[in-house]
Amino acid sequence: MKKSMVALLALSVVCIAFAAIFVKLSEAPASIISMYRMLFAGVLLSPIIFRYRRELLKPTVKEWWALMAAGLFLAMHFGFWFASLQLTSVASSTVILALQPLVAMVAAYLLYKEKVSTKMVTIVFISFFGVVLISWGDFSFTDLSAIFGNMLSFLGVTAVVAYFLIGQNTVRNLTHWVYSFLVFSIAGLFLLVYNIVTGTELFRYGPREWSFFLLLAILPTIAHVIFNYLLNELTPTTVSMAMLLEPVGASFLAYFILSESLTPLQVIGGLIVLSGVYFFLFNQHRERRNRTL
């Protein structure tokens, strides 16, 4: 791999790792943080969308319904995940979020009856055992908020998997940029409606909070732009494996910035989860390569 590719991968991982830190530092409600993260990301993509503006007329009625559903699940993903970060540790939340490819495999099996090898099933069970260890390491008879935070993080995983399944199987005639712009904007509007209905304050936040809202839109968006560029040079599996470094980077930053510590069970559970996801992606890549030979 070229040094420039490695540098871009490292930059993208750092950008995403900081997202959890900004959420943790923010004192705004999770639904507000999620809303502005989506709406500001949509605004940032607007100049690119102007180039593809004719595509905005392409979606059929059925595809618009799919876009609405995808936006709703994306809103739920960020709402659940950001709420989990306010209740549990950065390490626990981000590691559980890394289960996304395994949950996607289970969902594909249940919905589309896609074949799953015994090896893959074993990897899934081992990874979920790692999640149990993480939650056990967070367990306290006097404070169950961390356990609830872990549950919210897992709900965030299921929501983002639903978001990806809808996008991959329904909306096919849009570029990634237009699709992202639409679902980001729709997700932001869903969260706006939620905040209005629940009476959550929309605007009265200090400069510190607004800077977090903006940074949460900028850094992950930069990371996704880099990932999209790297997919032209690297395999999706390589990029996905690099994204597994996000929990490691986020935990490292949380240790120095937030003074968060890790229990031995959290460390062991995290290593099991990340190893499971790594072997899943590696095995998936090898199977795909064998099919093309």
Coordinates of C-alpha atoms in Angstrom, one line a residue:
M1 CA 0.0 0.0 0.0
K2 CA 1.3 3.5 -0.9
K3 CA 2.4 5.8 2.0
S4 CA -0.2 8.3 0.8
M5 CA -3.0 5.7 1.2
V6 CA -1.8 4.8 4.7
A7 CA -1.7 8.5 5.6
L8 CA -5.3 9.1 4.3
L9 CA -6.5 6.0 6.2
A10 CA -4.9 7.2 9.4
L11 CA -6.4 10.7 8.9
S12 CA -9.9 9.3 8.4
V13 CA -9.7 7.1 11.5
V14 CA -8.6 10.1 13.6
C15 CA -11.5 12.2 12.2
I16 CA -14.1 9.6 13.1
A17 CA -12.5 8.8 16.5
F18 CA -12.9 12.4 17.6
A19 CA -16.7 12.2 17.0
A20 CA -17.3 10.2 20.1
I21 CA -15.1 12.6 22.1
F22 CA -17.1 15.7 21.0
V23 CA -20.4 14.0 21.9
K24 CA -19.0 13.1 25.3
L25 CA -17.8 16.7 25.9
S26 CA -21.1 18.2 24.7
E27 CA -23.8 19.0 27.3
A28 CA -26.6 19.3 24.8
P29 CA -29.3 16.5 24.5
A30 CA -28.4 13.6 22.3
S31 CA -31.3 14.3 19.9
I32 CA -30.0 17.9 19.4
I33 CA -26.4 16.8 18.8
S34 CA -27.7 14.2 16.3
M35 CA -30.0 16.8 14.6
Y36 CA -27.3 19.4 14.0
R37 CA -24.8 16.7 13.0
M38 CA -27.1 15.6 10.2
L39 CA -28.3 19.1 9.1
F40 CA -24.9 20.6 9.0
A41 CA -23.5 17.6 7.1
G42 CA -26.3 18.2 4.5
V43 CA -25.3 21.8 4.2
L44 CA -21.6 20.9 3.8
L45 CA -22.6 18.5 0.9
S46 CA -24.7 21.2 -0.8
P47 CA -21.9 22.5 -3.1
I48 CA -21.2 19.0 -4.3
I49 CA -24.9 18.3 -4.8
F50 CA -25.2 21.3 -7.1
R51 CA -23.2 19.5 -9.6
Y52 CA -25.5 16.5 -9.5
R53 CA -28.7 18.5 -9.0
R54 CA -30.5 16.8 -11.9
E55 CA -30.3 13.5 -10.0
L56 CA -32.7 15.0 -7.4
L57 CA -35.5 14.4 -9.9
K58 CA -34.6 10.7 -10.5
P59 CA -36.1 8.9 -7.5
T60 CA -39.5 7.3 -8.1
V61 CA -42.3 7.5 -5.5
K62 CA -41.2 4.1 -4.2
E63 CA -37.6 5.2 -3.9
W64 CA -38.7 8.4 -2.1
W65 CA -40.4 6.2 0.5
A66 CA -37.2 4.2 0.8
L67 CA -35.2 7.4 1.3
M68 CA -37.6 8.4 4.0
A69 CA -37.2 5.1 5.8
A70 CA -33.4 5.2 5.4
G71 CA -33.4 8.7 6.8
L72 CA -35.5 7.6 9.8
F73 CA -33.2 4.7 10.6
L74 CA -30.2 7.0 10.2
A75 CA -31.7 9.4 12.7
M76 CA -32.4 6.6 15.1
H77 CA -28.8 5.4 14.7
F78 CA -27.3 8.7 15.7
G79 CA -29.9 9.3 18.4
F80 CA -29.3 5.9 20.0
W81 CA -25.5 6.1 19.7
F82 CA -25.1 9.7 20.9
A83 CA -27.4 8.9 23.9
S84 CA -25.3 5.8 24.7
L85 CA -22.1 7.9 24.7
Q86 CA -23.7 10.0 27.5
L87 CA -24.3 6.9 29.6
T88 CA -21.4 4.5 29.0
S89 CA -17.7 4.7 28.2
V90 CA -16.4 5.7 24.8
A91 CA -14.6 2.3 24.5
S92 CA -17.8 0.3 25.2
S93 CA -20.0 2.3 22.9
T94 CA -17.6 2.4 20.0
V95 CA -16.6 -1.3 20.2
I96 CA -20.2 -2.4 20.3
L97 CA -20.8 -0.2 17.2
A98 CA -18.1 -2.1 15.4
L99 CA -20.4 -5.1 15.3
Q100 CA -22.2 -3.6 12.3
P101 CA -20.9 -6.0 9.7
L102 CA -21.8 -9.0 11.8
V103 CA -25.3 -7.7 12.5
A104 CA -25.7 -7.0 8.8
M105 CA -24.8 -10.7 8.1
V106 CA -27.4 -11.9 10.5
A107 CA -30.0 -9.5 9.1
A108 CA -29.2 -10.7 5.5
Y109 CA -29.6 -14.3 6.6
L110 CA -33.0 -13.6 8.2
L111 CA -34.4 -11.3 5.5
Y112 CA -32.8 -12.7 2.3
K113 CA -31.8 -16.3 3.4
E114 CA -28.2 -15.6 2.4
K115 CA -26.0 -18.6 3.1
V116 CA -23.8 -18.4 6.2
S117 CA -20.9 -20.8 6.8
T118 CA -20.4 -22.5 10.2
K119 CA -17.2 -20.5 10.5
M120 CA -19.1 -17.2 10.2
V121 CA -21.7 -18.3 12.8
T122 CA -18.9 -19.2 15.2
I123 CA -17.3 -15.8 14.7
V124 CA -20.6 -14.1 15.4
F125 CA -21.1 -15.9 18.6
I126 CA -17.6 -15.2 19.8
S127 CA -18.0 -11.5 19.0
F128 CA -21.3 -11.3 20.9
F129 CA -19.6 -13.0 23.8
G130 CA -17.1 -10.1 23.7
V131 CA -20.1 -7.7 24.0
V132 CA -21.3 -9.6 27.1
L133 CA -17.9 -9.2 28.7
I134 CA -17.9 -5.5 27.9
S135 CA -21.3 -5.1 29.5
W136 CA -20.3 -7.2 32.5
G137 CA -17.2 -5.0 33.0
D138 CA -19.6 -2.0 33.0
F139 CA -22.0 -3.6 35.5
S140 CA -22.6 -2.0 38.8
F141 CA -25.4 -2.7 41.3
T142 CA -25.5 1.0 42.2
D143 CA -25.5 2.4 38.7
L144 CA -27.1 0.6 35.7
S145 CA -26.8 3.5 33.3
A146 CA -23.7 2.1 31.6
I147 CA -25.6 -1.2 30.8
F148 CA -28.4 0.9 29.4
G149 CA -25.9 2.8 27.4
N150 CA -24.5 -0.4 25.9
M151 CA -28.0 -1.4 25.0
L152 CA -28.6 1.9 23.2
S153 CA -25.3 1.4 21.3
F154 CA -26.5 -2.0 20.1
L155 CA -29.8 -0.4 19.1
G156 CA -27.7 2.1 17.1
V157 CA -26.0 -0.8 15.3
T158 CA -29.3 -2.4 14.3
A159 CA -30.6 1.0 13.1
V160 CA -27.6 1.7 10.9
V161 CA -27.8 -1.8 9.5
A162 CA -31.4 -1.2 8.5
Y163 CA -30.3 2.1 7.0
F164 CA -27.6 0.3 4.8
L165 CA -29.9 -2.5 3.8
I166 CA -32.5 -0.1 2.5
G167 CA -30.0 1.9 0.6
Q168 CA -28.3 -1.1 -1.0
N169 CA -31.4 -2.9 -2.0
T170 CA -33.8 -0.1 -3.0
V171 CA -32.2 3.1 -4.2
R172 CA -29.8 2.2 -7.0
N173 CA -29.9 5.1 -9.5
L174 CA -28.4 7.8 -7.3
T175 CA -24.7 8.6 -6.8
H176 CA -23.3 8.3 -3.3
W177 CA -23.2 12.0 -2.9
V178 CA -26.9 12.6 -3.7
Y179 CA -28.0 9.7 -1.6
S180 CA -26.0 10.8 1.4
F181 CA -27.2 14.4 1.0
L182 CA -30.9 13.3 0.9
V183 CA -30.8 10.8 3.8
F184 CA -28.7 13.2 5.9
S185 CA -31.2 16.0 5.3
I186 CA -34.2 13.7 5.9
A187 CA -32.6 12.3 9.1
G188 CA -32.0 15.9 10.3
L189 CA -35.7 16.8 9.6
F190 CA -36.9 13.7 11.5
L191 CA -34.8 14.7 14.5
L192 CA -36.1 18.3 14.2
V193 CA -39.7 17.1 14.4
Y194 CA -38.8 14.8 17.3
N195 CA -37.2 17.7 19.2
I196 CA -40.2 20.0 18.5
V197 CA -42.7 17.4 19.6
T198 CA -40.7 16.7 22.8
G199 CA -40.2 20.4 23.6
T200 CA -36.4 20.2 23.4
E201 CA -34.7 23.5 23.2
L202 CA -33.4 24.1 19.6
F203 CA -31.2 27.2 19.7
R204 CA -30.2 28.4 23.1
Y205 CA -26.7 26.8 23.3
G206 CA -23.4 28.5 23.9
P207 CA -20.5 28.9 21.4
R208 CA -18.9 25.8 22.8
E209 CA -21.9 23.6 22.0
W210 CA -22.2 25.0 18.5
S211 CA -18.6 24.3 17.8
F212 CA -19.1 20.7 18.8
F213 CA -22.2 20.5 16.5
L214 CA -20.1 21.8 13.6
L215 CA -17.1 19.7 14.3
L216 CA -19.3 16.6 14.4
A217 CA -20.5 17.4 10.9
I218 CA -17.1 18.3 9.5
L219 CA -14.8 15.6 10.7
P220 CA -16.9 12.5 10.0
T221 CA -17.9 14.0 6.6
I222 CA -14.2 14.4 5.8
A223 CA -13.6 10.8 6.8
H224 CA -16.4 9.5 4.6
V225 CA -15.1 11.6 1.7
I226 CA -11.7 10.0 2.2
F227 CA -13.2 6.5 2.4
N228 CA -15.1 7.1 -0.9
Y229 CA -11.8 8.2 -2.5
L230 CA -9.9 5.2 -1.1
L231 CA -12.5 2.8 -2.5
N232 CA -11.1 3.7 -5.9
E233 CA -7.7 2.5 -4.8
L234 CA -8.3 -0.1 -2.1
T235 CA -10.7 -3.0 -1.6
P236 CA -13.8 -2.4 0.6
T237 CA -12.5 -5.0 3.0
T238 CA -9.2 -3.1 3.5
V239 CA -11.2 0.1 4.2
S240 CA -13.6 -1.7 6.6
M241 CA -10.7 -3.3 8.5
A242 CA -9.1 0.2 8.9
M243 CA -12.4 1.5 10.4
L244 CA -12.0 -1.1 13.1
L245 CA -9.3 1.2 14.5
E246 CA -11.9 3.7 15.4
P247 CA -12.8 2.2 18.8
V248 CA -9.0 1.9 19.5
G249 CA -8.4 5.6 18.6
A250 CA -11.5 6.8 20.4
S251 CA -10.6 4.9 23.6
F252 CA -7.0 6.3 23.4
L253 CA -8.4 9.8 23.0
A254 CA -10.9 9.2 25.8
Y255 CA -8.1 8.1 28.2
F256 CA -6.1 11.3 27.7
I257 CA -8.9 13.9 27.1
L258 CA -11.8 12.5 29.3
S259 CA -9.7 10.5 31.8
E260 CA -11.7 7.4 31.1
S261 CA -10.2 4.2 32.3
L262 CA -10.9 0.6 31.2
T263 CA -11.6 -2.4 33.3
P264 CA -9.9 -5.7 32.5
L265 CA -13.2 -7.2 31.3
Q266 CA -13.8 -4.3 29.0
V267 CA -10.3 -4.7 27.5
I268 CA -10.8 -8.4 27.0
G269 CA -14.3 -8.0 25.6
G270 CA -13.2 -5.3 23.3
L271 CA -10.3 -7.3 21.9
I272 CA -12.6 -10.3 21.3
V273 CA -15.2 -8.1 19.5
L274 CA -12.5 -6.4 17.3
S275 CA -10.8 -9.8 16.6
G276 CA -14.1 -11.3 15.6
V277 CA -15.0 -8.5 13.3
Y278 CA -11.5 -8.6 11.8
F279 CA -11.6 -12.3 11.1
F280 CA -15.2 -11.9 9.7
L281 CA -14.0 -9.3 7.2
F282 CA -10.9 -11.2 6.3
N283 CA -12.8 -14.4 5.7
Q284 CA -15.4 -12.5 3.7
H285 CA -12.6 -11.0 1.5
R286 CA -11.0 -14.4 1.0
E287 CA -14.3 -16.0 0.0
R288 CA -15.0 -13.2 -2.5
R289 CA -11.5 -13.5 -4.0
N290 CA -11.9 -17.3 -4.4
R291 CA -15.2 -16.8 -6.2
T292 CA -13.5 -14.5 -8.8
L293 CA -10.7 -16.9 -9.5

